[in-house]
Coordinates of C-alpha atoms in Angstrom, one line a residue:
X1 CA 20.6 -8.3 -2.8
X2 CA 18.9 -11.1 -4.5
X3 CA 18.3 -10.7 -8.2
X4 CA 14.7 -9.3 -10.0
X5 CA 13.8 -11.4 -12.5
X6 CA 12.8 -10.0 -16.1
X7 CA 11.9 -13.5 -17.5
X8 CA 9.2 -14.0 -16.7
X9 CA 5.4 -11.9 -14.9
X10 CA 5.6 -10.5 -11.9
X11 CA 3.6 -12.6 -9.9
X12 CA 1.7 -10.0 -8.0
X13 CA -2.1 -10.6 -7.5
X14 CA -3.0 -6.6 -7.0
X15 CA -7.3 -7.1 -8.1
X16 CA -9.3 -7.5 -5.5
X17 CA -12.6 -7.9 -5.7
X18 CA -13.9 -3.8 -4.9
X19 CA -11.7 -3.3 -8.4
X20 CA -13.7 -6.2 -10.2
X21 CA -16.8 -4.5 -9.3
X22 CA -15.9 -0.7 -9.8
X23 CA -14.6 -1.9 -13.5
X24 CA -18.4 -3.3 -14.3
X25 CA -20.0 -0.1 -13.3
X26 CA -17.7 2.0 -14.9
X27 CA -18.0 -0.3 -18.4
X28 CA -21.7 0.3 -17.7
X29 CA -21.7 4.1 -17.2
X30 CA -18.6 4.7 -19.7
X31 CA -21.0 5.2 -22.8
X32 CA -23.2 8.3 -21.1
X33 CA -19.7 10.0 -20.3
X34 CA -18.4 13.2 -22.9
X35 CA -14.9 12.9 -21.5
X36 CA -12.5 10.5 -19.8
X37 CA -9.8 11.8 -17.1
X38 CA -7.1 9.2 -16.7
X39 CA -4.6 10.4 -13.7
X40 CA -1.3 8.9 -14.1
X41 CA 2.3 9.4 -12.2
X42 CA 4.8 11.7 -14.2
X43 CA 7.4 9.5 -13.0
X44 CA 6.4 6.3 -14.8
X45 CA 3.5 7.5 -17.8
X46 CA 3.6 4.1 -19.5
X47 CA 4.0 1.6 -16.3
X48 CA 0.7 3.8 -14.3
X49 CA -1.4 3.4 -17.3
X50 CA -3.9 1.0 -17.0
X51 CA -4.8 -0.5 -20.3
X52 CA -8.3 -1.3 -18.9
X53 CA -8.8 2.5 -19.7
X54 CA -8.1 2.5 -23.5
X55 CA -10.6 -1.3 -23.4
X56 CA -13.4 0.7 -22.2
X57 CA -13.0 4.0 -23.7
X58 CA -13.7 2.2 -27.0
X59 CA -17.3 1.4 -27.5
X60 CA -18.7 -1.6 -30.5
X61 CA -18.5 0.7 -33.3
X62 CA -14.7 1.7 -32.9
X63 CA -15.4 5.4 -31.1
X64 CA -13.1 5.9 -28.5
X65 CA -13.9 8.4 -25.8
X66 CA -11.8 11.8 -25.5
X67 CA -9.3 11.4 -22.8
X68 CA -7.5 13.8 -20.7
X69 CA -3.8 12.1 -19.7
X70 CA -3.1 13.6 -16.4
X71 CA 0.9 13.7 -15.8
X72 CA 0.5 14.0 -11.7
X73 CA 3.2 14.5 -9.8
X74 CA 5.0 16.5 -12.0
X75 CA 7.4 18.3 -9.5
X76 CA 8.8 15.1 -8.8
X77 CA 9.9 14.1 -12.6
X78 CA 12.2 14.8 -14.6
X79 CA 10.9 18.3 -16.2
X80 CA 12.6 17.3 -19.8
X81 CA 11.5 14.1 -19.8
X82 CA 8.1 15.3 -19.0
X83 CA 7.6 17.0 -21.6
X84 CA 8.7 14.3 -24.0
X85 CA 5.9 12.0 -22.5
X86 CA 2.9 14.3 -23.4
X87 CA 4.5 15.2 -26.9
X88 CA 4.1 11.3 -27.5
X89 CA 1.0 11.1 -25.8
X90 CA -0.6 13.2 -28.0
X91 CA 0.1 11.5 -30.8
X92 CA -2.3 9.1 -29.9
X93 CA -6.0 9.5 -31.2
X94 CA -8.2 11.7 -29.0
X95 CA -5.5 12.3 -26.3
X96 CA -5.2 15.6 -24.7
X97 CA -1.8 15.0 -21.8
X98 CA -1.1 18.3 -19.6
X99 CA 1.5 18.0 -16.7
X100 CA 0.3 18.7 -13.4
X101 CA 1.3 18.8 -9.9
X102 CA -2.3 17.7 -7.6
X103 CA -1.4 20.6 -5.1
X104 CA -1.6 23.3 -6.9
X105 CA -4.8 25.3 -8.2
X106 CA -3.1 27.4 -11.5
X107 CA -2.1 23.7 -12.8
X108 CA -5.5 22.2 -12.0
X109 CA -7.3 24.6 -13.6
X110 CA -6.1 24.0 -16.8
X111 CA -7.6 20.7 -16.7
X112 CA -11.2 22.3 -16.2
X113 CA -10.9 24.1 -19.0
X114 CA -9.4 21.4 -21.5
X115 CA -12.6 19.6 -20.5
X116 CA -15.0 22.6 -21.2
X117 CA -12.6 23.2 -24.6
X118 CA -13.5 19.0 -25.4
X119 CA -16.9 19.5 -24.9
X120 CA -18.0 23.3 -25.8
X121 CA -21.5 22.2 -27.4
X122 CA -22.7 22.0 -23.7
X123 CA -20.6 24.9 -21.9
X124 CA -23.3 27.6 -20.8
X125 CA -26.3 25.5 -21.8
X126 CA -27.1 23.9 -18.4
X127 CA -26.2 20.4 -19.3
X128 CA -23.3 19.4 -17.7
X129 CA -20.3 17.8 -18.9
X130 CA -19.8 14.7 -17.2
X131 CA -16.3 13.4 -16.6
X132 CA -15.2 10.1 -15.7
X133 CA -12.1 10.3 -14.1
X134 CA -9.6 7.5 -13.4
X135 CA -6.4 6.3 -11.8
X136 CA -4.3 3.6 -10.4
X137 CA -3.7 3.8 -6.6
X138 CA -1.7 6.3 -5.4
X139 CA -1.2 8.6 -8.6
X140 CA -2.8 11.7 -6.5
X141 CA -6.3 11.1 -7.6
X142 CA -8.2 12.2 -4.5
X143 CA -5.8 15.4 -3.7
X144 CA -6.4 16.4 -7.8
X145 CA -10.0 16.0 -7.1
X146 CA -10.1 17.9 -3.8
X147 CA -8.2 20.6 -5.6
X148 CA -10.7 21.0 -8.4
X149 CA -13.4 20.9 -6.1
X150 CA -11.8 23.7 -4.1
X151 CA -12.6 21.6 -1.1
X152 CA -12.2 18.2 0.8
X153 CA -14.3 15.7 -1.0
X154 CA -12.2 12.5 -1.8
X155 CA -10.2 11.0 1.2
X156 CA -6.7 11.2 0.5
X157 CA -3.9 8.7 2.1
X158 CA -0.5 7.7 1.6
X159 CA -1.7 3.8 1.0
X160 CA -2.8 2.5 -2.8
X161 CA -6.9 2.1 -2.9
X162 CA -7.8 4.4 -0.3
X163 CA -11.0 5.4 -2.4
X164 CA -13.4 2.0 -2.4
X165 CA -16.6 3.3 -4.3
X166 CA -17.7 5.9 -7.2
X167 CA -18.2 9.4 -6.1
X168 CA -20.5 12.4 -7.8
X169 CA -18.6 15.5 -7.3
X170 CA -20.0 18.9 -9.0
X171 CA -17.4 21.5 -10.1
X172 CA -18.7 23.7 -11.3
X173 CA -22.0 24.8 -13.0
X174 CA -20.7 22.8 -16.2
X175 CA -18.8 19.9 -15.1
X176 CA -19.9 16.7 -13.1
X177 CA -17.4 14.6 -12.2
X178 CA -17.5 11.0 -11.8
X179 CA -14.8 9.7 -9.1
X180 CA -13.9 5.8 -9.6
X181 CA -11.6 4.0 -6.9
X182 CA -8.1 3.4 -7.8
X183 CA -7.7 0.5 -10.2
X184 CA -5.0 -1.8 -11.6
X185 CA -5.3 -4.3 -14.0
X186 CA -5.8 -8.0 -13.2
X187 CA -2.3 -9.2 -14.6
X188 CA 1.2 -7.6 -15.2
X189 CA 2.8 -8.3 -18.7
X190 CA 5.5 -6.4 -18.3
X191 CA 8.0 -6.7 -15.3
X192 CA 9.4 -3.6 -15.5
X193 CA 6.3 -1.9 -15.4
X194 CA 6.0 -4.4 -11.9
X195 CA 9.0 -2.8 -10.5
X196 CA 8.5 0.9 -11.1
X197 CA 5.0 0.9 -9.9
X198 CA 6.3 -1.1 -6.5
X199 CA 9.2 1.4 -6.3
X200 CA 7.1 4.4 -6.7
X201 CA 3.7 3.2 -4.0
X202 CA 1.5 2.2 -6.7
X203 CA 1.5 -1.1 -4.8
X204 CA 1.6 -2.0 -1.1
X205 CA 4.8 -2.6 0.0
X206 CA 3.9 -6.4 1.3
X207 CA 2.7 -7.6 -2.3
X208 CA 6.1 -7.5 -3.1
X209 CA 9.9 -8.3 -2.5
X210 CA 11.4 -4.9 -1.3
X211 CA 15.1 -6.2 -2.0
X212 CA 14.2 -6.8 -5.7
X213 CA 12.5 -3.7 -6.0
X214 CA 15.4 -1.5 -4.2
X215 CA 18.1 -3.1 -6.3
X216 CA 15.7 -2.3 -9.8
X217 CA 15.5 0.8 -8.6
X218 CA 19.4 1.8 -7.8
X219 CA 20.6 -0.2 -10.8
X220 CA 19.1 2.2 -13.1
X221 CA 19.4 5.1 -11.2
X222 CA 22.8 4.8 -11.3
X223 CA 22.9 4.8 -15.0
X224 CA 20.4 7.4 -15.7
X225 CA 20.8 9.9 -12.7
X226 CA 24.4 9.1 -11.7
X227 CA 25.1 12.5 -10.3
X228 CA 22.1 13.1 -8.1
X229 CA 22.7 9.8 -6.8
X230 CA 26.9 11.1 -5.6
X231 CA 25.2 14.4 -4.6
X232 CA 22.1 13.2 -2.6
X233 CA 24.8 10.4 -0.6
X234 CA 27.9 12.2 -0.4
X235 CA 29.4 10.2 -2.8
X236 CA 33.2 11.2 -4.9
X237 CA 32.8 8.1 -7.2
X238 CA 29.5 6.0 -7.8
X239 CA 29.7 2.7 -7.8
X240 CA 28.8 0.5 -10.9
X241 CA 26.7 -2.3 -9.0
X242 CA 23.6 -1.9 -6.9
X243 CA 25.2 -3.9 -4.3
X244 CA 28.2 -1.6 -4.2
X245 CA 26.0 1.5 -4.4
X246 CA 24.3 0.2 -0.9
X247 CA 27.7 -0.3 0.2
X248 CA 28.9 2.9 -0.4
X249 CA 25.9 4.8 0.5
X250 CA 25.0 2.7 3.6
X251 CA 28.9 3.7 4.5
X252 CA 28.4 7.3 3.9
X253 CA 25.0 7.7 5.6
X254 CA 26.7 5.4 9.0
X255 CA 24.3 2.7 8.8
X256 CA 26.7 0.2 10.5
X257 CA 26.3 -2.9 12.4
X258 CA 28.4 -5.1 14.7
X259 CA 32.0 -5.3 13.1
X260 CA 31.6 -2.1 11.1
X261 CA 29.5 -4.4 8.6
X262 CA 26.8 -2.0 6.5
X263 CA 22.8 -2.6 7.3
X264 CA 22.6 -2.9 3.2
X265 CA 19.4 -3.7 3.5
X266 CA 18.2 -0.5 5.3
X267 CA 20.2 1.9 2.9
X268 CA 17.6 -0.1 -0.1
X269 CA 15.0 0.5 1.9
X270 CA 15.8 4.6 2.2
X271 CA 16.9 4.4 -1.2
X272 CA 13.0 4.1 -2.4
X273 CA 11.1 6.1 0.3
X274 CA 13.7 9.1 -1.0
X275 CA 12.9 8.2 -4.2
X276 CA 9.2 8.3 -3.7
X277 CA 9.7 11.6 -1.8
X278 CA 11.5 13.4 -4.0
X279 CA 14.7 13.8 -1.8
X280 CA 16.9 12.6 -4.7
X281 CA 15.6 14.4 -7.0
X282 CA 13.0 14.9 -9.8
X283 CA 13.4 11.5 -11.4
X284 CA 11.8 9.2 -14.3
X285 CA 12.0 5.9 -14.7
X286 CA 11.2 5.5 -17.9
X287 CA 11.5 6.8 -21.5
X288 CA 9.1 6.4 -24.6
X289 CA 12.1 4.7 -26.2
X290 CA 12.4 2.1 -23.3
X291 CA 8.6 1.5 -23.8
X292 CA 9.0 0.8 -27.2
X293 CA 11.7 -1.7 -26.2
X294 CA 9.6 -3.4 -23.6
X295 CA 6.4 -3.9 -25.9
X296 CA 9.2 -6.3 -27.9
X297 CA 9.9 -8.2 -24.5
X298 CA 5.8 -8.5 -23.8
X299 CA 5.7 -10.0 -27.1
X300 CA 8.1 -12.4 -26.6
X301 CA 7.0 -13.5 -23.4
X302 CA 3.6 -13.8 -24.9
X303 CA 5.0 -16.1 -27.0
X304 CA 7.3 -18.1 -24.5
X305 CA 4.0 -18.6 -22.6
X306 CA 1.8 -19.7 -25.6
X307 CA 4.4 -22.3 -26.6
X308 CA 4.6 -24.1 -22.8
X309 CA 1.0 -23.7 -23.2
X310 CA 0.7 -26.0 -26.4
X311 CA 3.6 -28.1 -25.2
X312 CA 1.6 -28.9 -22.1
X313 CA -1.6 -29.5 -24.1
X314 CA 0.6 -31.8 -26.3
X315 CA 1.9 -33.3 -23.2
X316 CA -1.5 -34.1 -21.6
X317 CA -2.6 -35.6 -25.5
X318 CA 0.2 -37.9 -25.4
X319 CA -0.3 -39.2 -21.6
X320 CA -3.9 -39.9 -22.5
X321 CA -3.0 -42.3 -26.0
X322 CA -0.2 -43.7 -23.9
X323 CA -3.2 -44.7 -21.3
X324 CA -5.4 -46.1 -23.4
X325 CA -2.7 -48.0 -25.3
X326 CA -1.8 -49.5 -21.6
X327 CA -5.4 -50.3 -21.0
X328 CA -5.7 -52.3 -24.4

């Protein structure tokens, strides 16, 4: 497996131009909004938030927009770990976070009523409450918003960005919602956040190097969920190395080629779609204490960036005196 590389940005270009234009018209509609749904996967609540979100929520004079954090997907994440997430969450200012899982109706209903408890100056009076609600692609937007429709409004697919344009959805007598299509943010800071959102669909799978991504995702699976791993592959001892893991796993499962040699590279590739199906387990790939870690690493590769920045701007000051000294 060829090696990720945390040194430096994932290089992914993931904002195409229908997610240039939905973020103008939501900046533009944003202030007319009472409350602010932000769907994100339970799986990965700090790598699926999209920090375009907080940007707009905040208007000129510092008010920042009530927000609803949206923990999709919960019946595939770690329960304990869950919870942990919206305990931090709400420690932020004017952030409500409730687990849900998009298919069923008991857990979506909570979320009309937190909306209705945000807002209870307009519950009953015939003015609606109108609800921006947001996501990246593939978080179970559309399915949450068919389900608190109680019927099929938003297409729904299995590939990031099926949505493409803002939707009005009524419902019920108080609450309007306004439906935005799935949107990342222009540039990645933090490569780990890269890998976890290609290793759970958040991306499509060709923007991307799958190897990398498959050996992420089994190197710290192995060190967080060790014994789902030996259960899920039929393994007596778990390898410490992804490569080894493959090995093993690829052995077990009798993905073998020519000479008895394991297809490594197919058993990375089942290793993910499991992951992103559940098949392994309910899983997490990330802790508030590895966020807090990784803001450090943004930071400093802010700063490795700024200094080639200057060093190139000193570079390009000294080739243009060294020119003009030449042409004297």
């Amino acid at each position: 497996m060829s090696q990720y590389n945390l040194q430096a940005p994932n290089s992914i270009q993931w904002f195409p131009g229908h997610m240039n234009k939905a973020r103008n018209e939501i900046k533009e509609i944003m202030p007319d909004m009472d409350v602010v749904i932000e769907v994100i996967d339970a799986r990965i609540p700090f790598s699926s938030e999209n920090p375009m979100v907080t940007a707009l929520r905040h208007n000129e004079h510092g008010f920042q927009k009530p927000v609803i954090k949206i923990l999709n997907k919960a019946d595939l994440a770690d329960p304990e770990l869950t919870q942990a997430w919206i305990q931090d969450l709400e420690q932020q200012s004017q952030v409500k976070a409730i687990a849900c899982d998009d298919n069923k109706a008991n857990d979506v209903q909570k979320i009309i009523q937190l909306c209705k408890q945000l807002v209870p100056n307009k519950v009953g009076t015939g003015r609606q409450i109108k609800v921006l609600i947001m996501g990246i692609p593939n978080v179970g937007k559309s399915t949450l918003i068919n389900t608190l429709a109680g019927r099929s409004i938003a297409k729904t697919g299995d590939e990031p960005a099926v949505t493409k344009s803002q939707q009005l959805i009524k419902i019920d007598n108080d609450i309007m919602l306004y439906d935005t299509p799935g949107m990342l943010w222009p540039k990645i800071e933090n490569p780990h956040s890269g890998y976890r959102l290609a290793a759970t669909g958040g991306i499509k799978d060709t923007a991307f190097d799958f190897d990398d991504v498959a050996s992420y995702t089994a190197e710290y699976l192995i060190k967080a969920y060790p014994e789902l791993l030996k259960e899920r592959y039929k393994l007596d001892d778990l390898p410490e190395t992804d490569w080894e893991f493959f090995e093993a796993a690829g052995r077990s499962r009798g993905f073998l080629k020519k000479g008895g040699v394991v297809d490594i590279y197919r058993m990375a590739e089942i290793l993910v779609n499991e992951l992103r199906s559940g098949q392994i387990g309910r899983i997490t790939l990330e802790t508030p204490a590895m966020r807090d870690e990784e803001f450090k690493l943004v930071e400093a590769l802010r700063a490795q960036a700024e200094e080639k920045r200057l060093a190139r701007i000193e570079e390009k000051k000294l080739r243009k005196r060294r020119a003009r000294k030449n042409r004297k």
